[in-house]
C-alpha positions as MATLAB code, in Angstrom:
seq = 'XXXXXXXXXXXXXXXXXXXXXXXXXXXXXXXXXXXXXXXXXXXXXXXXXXXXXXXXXXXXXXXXXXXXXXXXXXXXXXXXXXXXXXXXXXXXXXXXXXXXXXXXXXXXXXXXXXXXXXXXXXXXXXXXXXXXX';
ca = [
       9.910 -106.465  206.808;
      12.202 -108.029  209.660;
      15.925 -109.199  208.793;
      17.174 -112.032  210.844;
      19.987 -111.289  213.351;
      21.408 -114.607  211.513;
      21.464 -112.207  208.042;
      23.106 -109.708  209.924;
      25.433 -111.728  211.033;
      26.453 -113.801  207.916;
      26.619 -109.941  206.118;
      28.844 -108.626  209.140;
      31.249 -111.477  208.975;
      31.210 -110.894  205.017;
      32.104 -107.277  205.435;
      34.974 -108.072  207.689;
      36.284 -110.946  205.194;
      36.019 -108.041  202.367;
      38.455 -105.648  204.656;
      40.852 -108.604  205.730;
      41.172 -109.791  201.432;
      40.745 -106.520  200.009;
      37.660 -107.749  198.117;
      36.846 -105.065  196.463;
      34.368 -107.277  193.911;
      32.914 -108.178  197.345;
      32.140 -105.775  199.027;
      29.819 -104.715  195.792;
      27.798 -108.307  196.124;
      26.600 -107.773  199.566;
      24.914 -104.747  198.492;
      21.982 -104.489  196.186;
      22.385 -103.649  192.825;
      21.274  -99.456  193.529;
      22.414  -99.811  196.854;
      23.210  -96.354  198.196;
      26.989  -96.334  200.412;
      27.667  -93.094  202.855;
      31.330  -93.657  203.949;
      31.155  -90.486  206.040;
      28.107  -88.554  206.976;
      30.313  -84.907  205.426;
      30.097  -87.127  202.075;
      27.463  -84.760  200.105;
      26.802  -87.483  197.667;
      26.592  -91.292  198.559;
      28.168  -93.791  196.431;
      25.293  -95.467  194.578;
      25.356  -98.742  192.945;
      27.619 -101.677  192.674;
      30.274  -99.890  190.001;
      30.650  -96.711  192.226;
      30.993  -99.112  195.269;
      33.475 -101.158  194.065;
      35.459  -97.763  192.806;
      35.321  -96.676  196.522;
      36.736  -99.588  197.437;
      39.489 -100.475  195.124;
      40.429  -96.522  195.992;
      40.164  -97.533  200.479;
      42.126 -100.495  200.239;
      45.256  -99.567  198.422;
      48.175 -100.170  200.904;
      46.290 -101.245  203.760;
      46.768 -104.896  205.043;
      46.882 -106.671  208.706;
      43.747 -105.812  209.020;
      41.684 -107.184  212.121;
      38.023 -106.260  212.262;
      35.589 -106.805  214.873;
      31.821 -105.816  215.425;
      29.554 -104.908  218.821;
      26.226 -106.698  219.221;
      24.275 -105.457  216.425;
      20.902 -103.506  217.265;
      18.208 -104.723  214.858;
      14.883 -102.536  214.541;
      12.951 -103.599  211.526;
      14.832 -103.880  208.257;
      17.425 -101.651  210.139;
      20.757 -101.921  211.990;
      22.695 -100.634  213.914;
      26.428 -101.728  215.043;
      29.684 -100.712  216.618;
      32.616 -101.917  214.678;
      36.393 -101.454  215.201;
      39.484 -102.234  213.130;
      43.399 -102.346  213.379;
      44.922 -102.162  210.425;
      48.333 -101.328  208.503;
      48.639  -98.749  205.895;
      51.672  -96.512  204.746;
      53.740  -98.664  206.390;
      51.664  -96.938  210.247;
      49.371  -98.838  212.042;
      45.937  -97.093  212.605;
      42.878  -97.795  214.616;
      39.468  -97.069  212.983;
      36.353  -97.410  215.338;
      33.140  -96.487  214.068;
      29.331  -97.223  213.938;
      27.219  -98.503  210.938;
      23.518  -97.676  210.372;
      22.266 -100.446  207.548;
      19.030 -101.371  206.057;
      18.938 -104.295  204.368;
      16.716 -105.667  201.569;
      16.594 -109.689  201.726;
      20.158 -110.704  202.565;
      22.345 -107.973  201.638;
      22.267 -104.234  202.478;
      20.315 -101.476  200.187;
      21.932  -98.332  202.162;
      25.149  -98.153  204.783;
      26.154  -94.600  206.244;
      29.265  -95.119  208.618;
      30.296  -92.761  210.564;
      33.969  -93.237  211.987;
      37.977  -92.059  213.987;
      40.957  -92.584  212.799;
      43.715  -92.943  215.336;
      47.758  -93.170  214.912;
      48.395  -96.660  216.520;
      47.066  -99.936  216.895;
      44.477  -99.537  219.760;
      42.412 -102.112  221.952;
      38.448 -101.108  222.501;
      37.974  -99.405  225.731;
      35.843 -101.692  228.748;
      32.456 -102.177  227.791;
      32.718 -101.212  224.061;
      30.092 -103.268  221.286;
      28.043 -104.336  224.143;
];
């Protein structure tokens, strides 16, 4: 099975509108209902499902705000994915950069397992020449 760089798009720009609201009920729905979430690849246990999900993020989001997110051109092999993304974004009262990659595989329209991989960085940074091409 194929997913549609037009799926992949509509989820990407529904991620991003989860990080800007702090949506934490969100970012649950555009995962499947066992959906399996890495945050880092040290994490020895994934968070699975939409309960343990929506736990992670409630616990991500507290205090952060400004946030501006942005995605590369998204590499699509299959039912799988793979993106740049990059974010500015306020929390403690700092501003921190966050630049990462995602590796998703979706099921229909929303995304069955997402390992991230990312650096955090003291400041608000701009992506270097040539970045999410």
């Amino acid at each position: 099975m194929s997913v549609s760089a037009d799926v992949v798009k509509a989820w990407l720009e529904e991620f991003g509108r989860v990080w800007r609201e702090g949506d934490v009920e969100g970012a649950a729905a555009i995962m499947t209902e066992d959906a399996s979430y890495r945050n880092s690849p040290f994490l020895e246990q994934p968070f699975v499902g939409h309960d343990a999900i929506a736990g992670f993020w409630e616990a991500a989001l507290v205090g952060v705000s400004d946030v501006d997110f942005r995605y590369g051109t998204p590499v699509i092999e299959g039912d799988r994915v793979g993106v740049e993304w990059w974010a500015t974004l306020r929390s403690g009262g700092e501003d921190y950069t966050l630049a990462g990659n995602f590796l998703l595989t979706f099921a229909g329209n929303r995304v069955a397992d997402l390992r991230e991989s990312f650096v955090k960085q003291k400041g608000a940074l701009q992506p270097h020449a040539g970045w999410g091409l």
